[in-house]
């Protein structure tokens, strides 16, 4: 968990401090991977989208998106972000670390090389950069994408995701991972993955703020 100049994510029982503040979230759940399907991401995405709507977010929900769909969703998301508001990006699905970049994989992933991954996926760092360009007061990135990587093309593909650095133009940023950098997280045996199940519970707790939630 990395918290830098974090703003407030309002939860149950709290009065909003900025009544007119815009809150926009892009929630992506990818499960129907070719040859490597997952159980929980679509449920995780839909349940979190509903929860965030209860907390005043305008939500863009995308499920089982292709390469084109994922890239278009990020582009649409950044158009909705307004200066002074809160932007939130959540991704549940397969992710892979190459060097110091974290790539979020579309469901139609068919990679032959690391270059394919960089070209056909969307990096979490790219999403964060686009959010920062909007000039939001606070941006939140939540990555539940630390499952075992089924696309082991070379030995240089590490398990889990790497820690993301935050530049000077990305102040007011809060980044949360489902597990420690370089580690993997289980998909979960019920409706939701382990991480999202606890996040949903935490968002319902009264008298809370972003640090307490995560």
mmCIF file of C-alpha atoms in Angstrom:
data_model
loop_
_atom_site.group_PDB
_atom_site.id
_atom_site.type_symbol
_atom_site.label_atom_id
_atom_site.label_comp_id
_atom_site.label_asym_id
_atom_site.label_seq_id
_atom_site.Cartn_x
_atom_site.Cartn_y
_atom_site.Cartn_z
ATOM 1 C CA UNK A 1 0.000 0.000 0.000
ATOM 2 C CA UNK A 2 1.387 3.396 -1.003
ATOM 3 C CA UNK A 3 -0.257 6.585 0.217
ATOM 4 C CA UNK A 4 1.079 9.935 -0.943
ATOM 5 C CA UNK A 5 -0.718 13.202 -0.171
ATOM 6 C CA UNK A 6 -3.934 11.234 0.057
ATOM 7 C CA UNK A 7 -7.261 13.008 0.005
ATOM 8 C CA UNK A 8 -10.460 11.783 1.633
ATOM 9 C CA UNK A 9 -12.675 9.032 0.291
ATOM 10 C CA UNK A 10 -15.982 9.586 2.058
ATOM 11 C CA UNK A 11 -17.669 6.524 3.533
ATOM 12 C CA UNK A 12 -20.897 5.724 5.352
ATOM 13 C CA UNK A 13 -21.905 8.174 8.040
ATOM 14 C CA UNK A 14 -19.745 11.047 6.793
ATOM 15 C CA UNK A 15 -20.937 14.348 5.399
ATOM 16 C CA UNK A 16 -19.189 15.399 2.172
ATOM 17 C CA UNK A 17 -16.817 18.343 2.614
ATOM 18 C CA UNK A 18 -17.141 19.376 -1.047
ATOM 19 C CA UNK A 19 -20.791 18.914 -1.982
ATOM 20 C CA UNK A 20 -20.286 19.790 -5.652
ATOM 21 C CA UNK A 21 -17.053 17.862 -6.090
ATOM 22 C CA UNK A 22 -16.998 15.514 -9.058
ATOM 23 C CA UNK A 23 -16.238 11.852 -8.403
ATOM 24 C CA UNK A 24 -15.599 9.611 -11.379
ATOM 25 C CA UNK A 25 -14.586 5.949 -11.329
ATOM 26 C CA UNK A 26 -13.551 3.495 -14.023
ATOM 27 C CA UNK A 27 -14.116 -0.063 -12.822
ATOM 28 C CA UNK A 28 -12.794 -2.930 -14.961
ATOM 29 C CA UNK A 29 -13.320 -6.630 -14.284
ATOM 30 C CA UNK A 30 -11.668 -9.073 -16.688
ATOM 31 C CA UNK A 31 -12.285 -12.786 -16.151
ATOM 32 C CA UNK A 32 -12.910 -14.524 -19.512
ATOM 33 C CA UNK A 33 -9.258 -14.917 -20.523
ATOM 34 C CA UNK A 34 -8.503 -17.373 -23.281
ATOM 35 C CA UNK A 35 -7.001 -20.427 -21.634
ATOM 36 C CA UNK A 36 -6.650 -18.717 -18.257
ATOM 37 C CA UNK A 37 -10.117 -17.706 -17.000
ATOM 38 C CA UNK A 38 -10.640 -16.217 -13.557
ATOM 39 C CA UNK A 39 -13.586 -16.640 -11.186
ATOM 40 C CA UNK A 40 -14.196 -13.355 -9.395
ATOM 41 C CA UNK A 41 -13.179 -10.207 -11.348
ATOM 42 C CA UNK A 42 -16.540 -9.516 -13.011
ATOM 43 C CA UNK A 43 -18.361 -9.885 -9.686
ATOM 44 C CA UNK A 44 -15.712 -7.767 -7.993
ATOM 45 C CA UNK A 45 -16.138 -5.021 -10.565
ATOM 46 C CA UNK A 46 -19.943 -4.956 -10.520
ATOM 47 C CA UNK A 47 -20.152 -5.054 -6.722
ATOM 48 C CA UNK A 48 -17.571 -2.294 -6.278
ATOM 49 C CA UNK A 49 -19.293 -0.180 -8.935
ATOM 50 C CA UNK A 50 -22.580 -0.418 -7.014
ATOM 51 C CA UNK A 51 -20.847 0.440 -3.759
ATOM 52 C CA UNK A 52 -19.102 3.477 -5.209
ATOM 53 C CA UNK A 53 -22.350 4.743 -6.721
ATOM 54 C CA UNK A 54 -23.774 4.699 -3.200
ATOM 55 C CA UNK A 55 -20.892 6.963 -2.203
ATOM 56 C CA UNK A 56 -21.542 9.530 -4.897
ATOM 57 C CA UNK A 57 -19.323 8.311 -7.730
ATOM 58 C CA UNK A 58 -20.266 8.432 -11.389
ATOM 59 C CA UNK A 59 -19.118 4.990 -12.497
ATOM 60 C CA UNK A 60 -17.982 3.624 -15.841
ATOM 61 C CA UNK A 61 -18.208 -0.171 -15.526
ATOM 62 C CA UNK A 62 -16.475 -2.392 -18.053
ATOM 63 C CA UNK A 63 -16.465 -6.198 -17.949
ATOM 64 C CA UNK A 64 -14.421 -8.702 -19.978
ATOM 65 C CA UNK A 65 -13.001 -6.029 -22.257
ATOM 66 C CA UNK A 66 -10.756 -6.613 -25.250
ATOM 67 C CA UNK A 67 -7.609 -4.672 -26.072
ATOM 68 C CA UNK A 68 -9.612 -2.076 -27.960
ATOM 69 C CA UNK A 69 -12.281 -1.920 -25.265
ATOM 70 C CA UNK A 70 -9.748 -1.416 -22.485
ATOM 71 C CA UNK A 71 -7.926 1.363 -24.292
ATOM 72 C CA UNK A 72 -11.196 3.086 -25.241
ATOM 73 C CA UNK A 73 -12.429 2.846 -21.637
ATOM 74 C CA UNK A 74 -9.324 4.605 -20.318
ATOM 75 C CA UNK A 75 -9.686 7.333 -22.943
ATOM 76 C CA UNK A 76 -13.360 7.841 -22.089
ATOM 77 C CA UNK A 77 -12.605 7.865 -18.370
ATOM 78 C CA UNK A 78 -10.056 10.645 -18.646
ATOM 79 C CA UNK A 79 -12.534 12.797 -20.586
ATOM 80 C CA UNK A 80 -14.891 12.726 -17.603
ATOM 81 C CA UNK A 81 -12.311 13.707 -15.014
ATOM 82 C CA UNK A 82 -12.628 17.313 -13.872
ATOM 83 C CA UNK A 83 -10.159 19.553 -12.091
ATOM 84 C CA UNK A 84 -10.674 19.599 -8.358
ATOM 85 C CA UNK A 85 -12.514 16.289 -8.151
ATOM 86 C CA UNK A 86 -11.727 12.664 -7.339
ATOM 87 C CA UNK A 87 -10.791 10.042 -9.907
ATOM 88 C CA UNK A 88 -10.747 6.334 -9.068
ATOM 89 C CA UNK A 89 -9.486 3.468 -11.241
ATOM 90 C CA UNK A 90 -10.007 -0.167 -10.271
ATOM 91 C CA UNK A 91 -8.803 -3.189 -12.241
ATOM 92 C CA UNK A 92 -9.447 -6.836 -11.392
ATOM 93 C CA UNK A 93 -7.945 -9.423 -13.703
ATOM 94 C CA UNK A 94 -4.582 -10.592 -14.956
ATOM 95 C CA UNK A 95 -1.653 -8.222 -14.696
ATOM 96 C CA UNK A 96 2.028 -8.709 -15.434
ATOM 97 C CA UNK A 97 5.196 -6.898 -14.488
ATOM 98 C CA UNK A 98 7.848 -6.189 -17.102
ATOM 99 C CA UNK A 99 10.752 -4.221 -15.733
ATOM 100 C CA UNK A 100 9.174 -1.444 -13.671
ATOM 101 C CA UNK A 101 5.921 -1.319 -15.639
ATOM 102 C CA UNK A 102 2.667 -3.017 -14.660
ATOM 103 C CA UNK A 103 0.584 -4.134 -17.636
ATOM 104 C CA UNK A 104 -3.152 -4.804 -17.270
ATOM 105 C CA UNK A 105 -4.243 -7.509 -19.691
ATOM 106 C CA UNK A 106 -7.345 -7.528 -21.919
ATOM 107 C CA UNK A 107 -9.325 -10.744 -22.184
ATOM 108 C CA UNK A 108 -8.363 -11.342 -25.817
ATOM 109 C CA UNK A 109 -4.701 -11.460 -24.828
ATOM 110 C CA UNK A 110 -2.632 -13.543 -27.207
ATOM 111 C CA UNK A 111 0.976 -12.665 -26.564
ATOM 112 C CA UNK A 112 4.032 -14.060 -28.293
ATOM 113 C CA UNK A 113 6.601 -11.758 -26.720
ATOM 114 C CA UNK A 114 7.089 -9.048 -24.119
ATOM 115 C CA UNK A 115 6.821 -6.490 -26.912
ATOM 116 C CA UNK A 116 3.317 -7.815 -27.633
ATOM 117 C CA UNK A 117 2.320 -7.232 -24.022
ATOM 118 C CA UNK A 118 3.553 -3.643 -24.052
ATOM 119 C CA UNK A 119 1.716 -2.953 -27.310
ATOM 120 C CA UNK A 120 -1.562 -4.770 -26.712
ATOM 121 C CA UNK A 121 -2.128 -4.059 -23.004
ATOM 122 C CA UNK A 122 -2.556 -0.910 -20.939
ATOM 123 C CA UNK A 123 0.023 -0.048 -18.317
ATOM 124 C CA UNK A 124 -1.177 1.061 -14.898
ATOM 125 C CA UNK A 125 1.421 3.809 -15.054
ATOM 126 C CA UNK A 126 -0.209 5.147 -18.239
ATOM 127 C CA UNK A 127 -3.608 5.261 -16.531
ATOM 128 C CA UNK A 128 -2.135 7.104 -13.550
ATOM 129 C CA UNK A 129 -0.443 9.602 -15.848
ATOM 130 C CA UNK A 130 -3.702 10.305 -17.693
ATOM 131 C CA UNK A 131 -5.498 10.804 -14.390
ATOM 132 C CA UNK A 132 -2.822 13.224 -13.183
ATOM 133 C CA UNK A 133 -3.129 15.259 -16.364
ATOM 134 C CA UNK A 134 -6.753 15.980 -15.463
ATOM 135 C CA UNK A 135 -5.587 18.048 -12.495
ATOM 136 C CA UNK A 136 -7.764 16.236 -9.959
ATOM 137 C CA UNK A 137 -7.429 16.945 -6.269
ATOM 138 C CA UNK A 138 -7.163 13.226 -5.556
ATOM 139 C CA UNK A 139 -6.616 10.159 -7.724
ATOM 140 C CA UNK A 140 -7.004 6.605 -6.442
ATOM 141 C CA UNK A 141 -5.672 3.536 -8.248
ATOM 142 C CA UNK A 142 -6.640 0.065 -6.972
ATOM 143 C CA UNK A 143 -5.013 -2.968 -8.584
ATOM 144 C CA UNK A 144 -6.472 -6.374 -7.797
ATOM 145 C CA UNK A 145 -4.367 -7.796 -10.614
ATOM 146 C CA UNK A 146 -1.728 -9.751 -8.773
ATOM 147 C CA UNK A 147 -2.777 -13.273 -9.671
ATOM 148 C CA UNK A 148 -0.354 -15.844 -11.074
ATOM 149 C CA UNK A 149 0.688 -14.788 -14.569
ATOM 150 C CA UNK A 150 -0.369 -17.453 -17.111
ATOM 151 C CA UNK A 151 1.620 -15.849 -19.924
ATOM 152 C CA UNK A 152 5.156 -16.803 -18.903
ATOM 153 C CA UNK A 153 6.937 -16.005 -22.136
ATOM 154 C CA UNK A 154 10.393 -15.388 -20.718
ATOM 155 C CA UNK A 155 12.087 -15.588 -17.356
ATOM 156 C CA UNK A 156 12.093 -11.798 -17.149
ATOM 157 C CA UNK A 157 8.344 -11.750 -16.457
ATOM 158 C CA UNK A 158 8.176 -11.495 -12.687
ATOM 159 C CA UNK A 159 5.372 -12.644 -10.437
ATOM 160 C CA UNK A 160 2.956 -10.052 -9.150
ATOM 161 C CA UNK A 161 3.208 -6.331 -9.834
ATOM 162 C CA UNK A 162 5.964 -3.851 -9.101
ATOM 163 C CA UNK A 163 5.657 -0.840 -6.817
ATOM 164 C CA UNK A 164 4.556 2.227 -8.776
ATOM 165 C CA UNK A 165 6.426 5.482 -8.283
ATOM 166 C CA UNK A 166 4.569 8.772 -8.117
ATOM 167 C CA UNK A 167 6.042 11.797 -9.895
ATOM 168 C CA UNK A 168 5.839 15.433 -8.920
ATOM 169 C CA UNK A 169 2.901 15.949 -11.280
ATOM 170 C CA UNK A 170 0.944 13.133 -9.608
ATOM 171 C CA UNK A 171 0.429 14.639 -6.150
ATOM 172 C CA UNK A 172 -2.725 13.698 -4.310
ATOM 173 C CA UNK A 173 -2.339 10.082 -5.424
ATOM 174 C CA UNK A 174 -3.307 6.946 -3.503
ATOM 175 C CA UNK A 175 -2.249 3.557 -4.865
ATOM 176 C CA UNK A 176 -3.455 0.251 -3.402
ATOM 177 C CA UNK A 177 -2.464 -3.301 -4.321
ATOM 178 C CA UNK A 178 -4.145 -6.600 -3.498
ATOM 179 C CA UNK A 179 -0.836 -7.859 -2.123
ATOM 180 C CA UNK A 180 2.776 -6.817 -1.640
ATOM 181 C CA UNK A 181 4.782 -5.895 -4.767
ATOM 182 C CA UNK A 182 6.248 -9.025 -6.364
ATOM 183 C CA UNK A 183 3.734 -11.309 -4.641
ATOM 184 C CA UNK A 184 0.533 -12.919 -5.931
ATOM 185 C CA UNK A 185 -3.020 -12.959 -4.572
ATOM 186 C CA UNK A 186 -5.630 -15.724 -4.694
ATOM 187 C CA UNK A 187 -8.708 -15.454 -6.897
ATOM 188 C CA UNK A 188 -11.043 -16.385 -4.048
ATOM 189 C CA UNK A 189 -13.584 -19.154 -3.652
ATOM 190 C CA UNK A 190 -16.794 -17.180 -3.150
ATOM 191 C CA UNK A 191 -18.525 -14.414 -5.086
ATOM 192 C CA UNK A 192 -15.651 -11.994 -4.606
ATOM 193 C CA UNK A 193 -11.895 -12.198 -4.491
ATOM 194 C CA UNK A 194 -10.330 -11.943 -1.051
ATOM 195 C CA UNK A 195 -9.082 -8.377 -1.481
ATOM 196 C CA UNK A 196 -12.278 -6.923 -2.952
ATOM 197 C CA UNK A 197 -14.447 -8.727 -0.409
ATOM 198 C CA UNK A 198 -12.655 -6.929 2.405
ATOM 199 C CA UNK A 199 -12.632 -3.629 0.498
ATOM 200 C CA UNK A 200 -16.412 -3.763 0.078
ATOM 201 C CA UNK A 201 -16.804 -4.388 3.807
ATOM 202 C CA UNK A 202 -14.426 -1.580 4.686
ATOM 203 C CA UNK A 203 -16.265 0.940 2.515
ATOM 204 C CA UNK A 204 -19.398 0.378 4.603
ATOM 205 C CA UNK A 205 -17.774 1.262 7.910
ATOM 206 C CA UNK A 206 -18.934 4.499 9.510
ATOM 207 C CA UNK A 207 -16.697 7.373 10.629
ATOM 208 C CA UNK A 208 -13.945 6.452 8.205
ATOM 209 C CA UNK A 209 -11.520 7.988 5.719
ATOM 210 C CA UNK A 210 -9.262 6.757 2.947
ATOM 211 C CA UNK A 211 -6.479 5.595 5.282
ATOM 212 C CA UNK A 212 -8.894 3.634 7.458
ATOM 213 C CA UNK A 213 -10.599 2.084 4.438
ATOM 214 C CA UNK A 214 -7.413 0.652 3.007
#
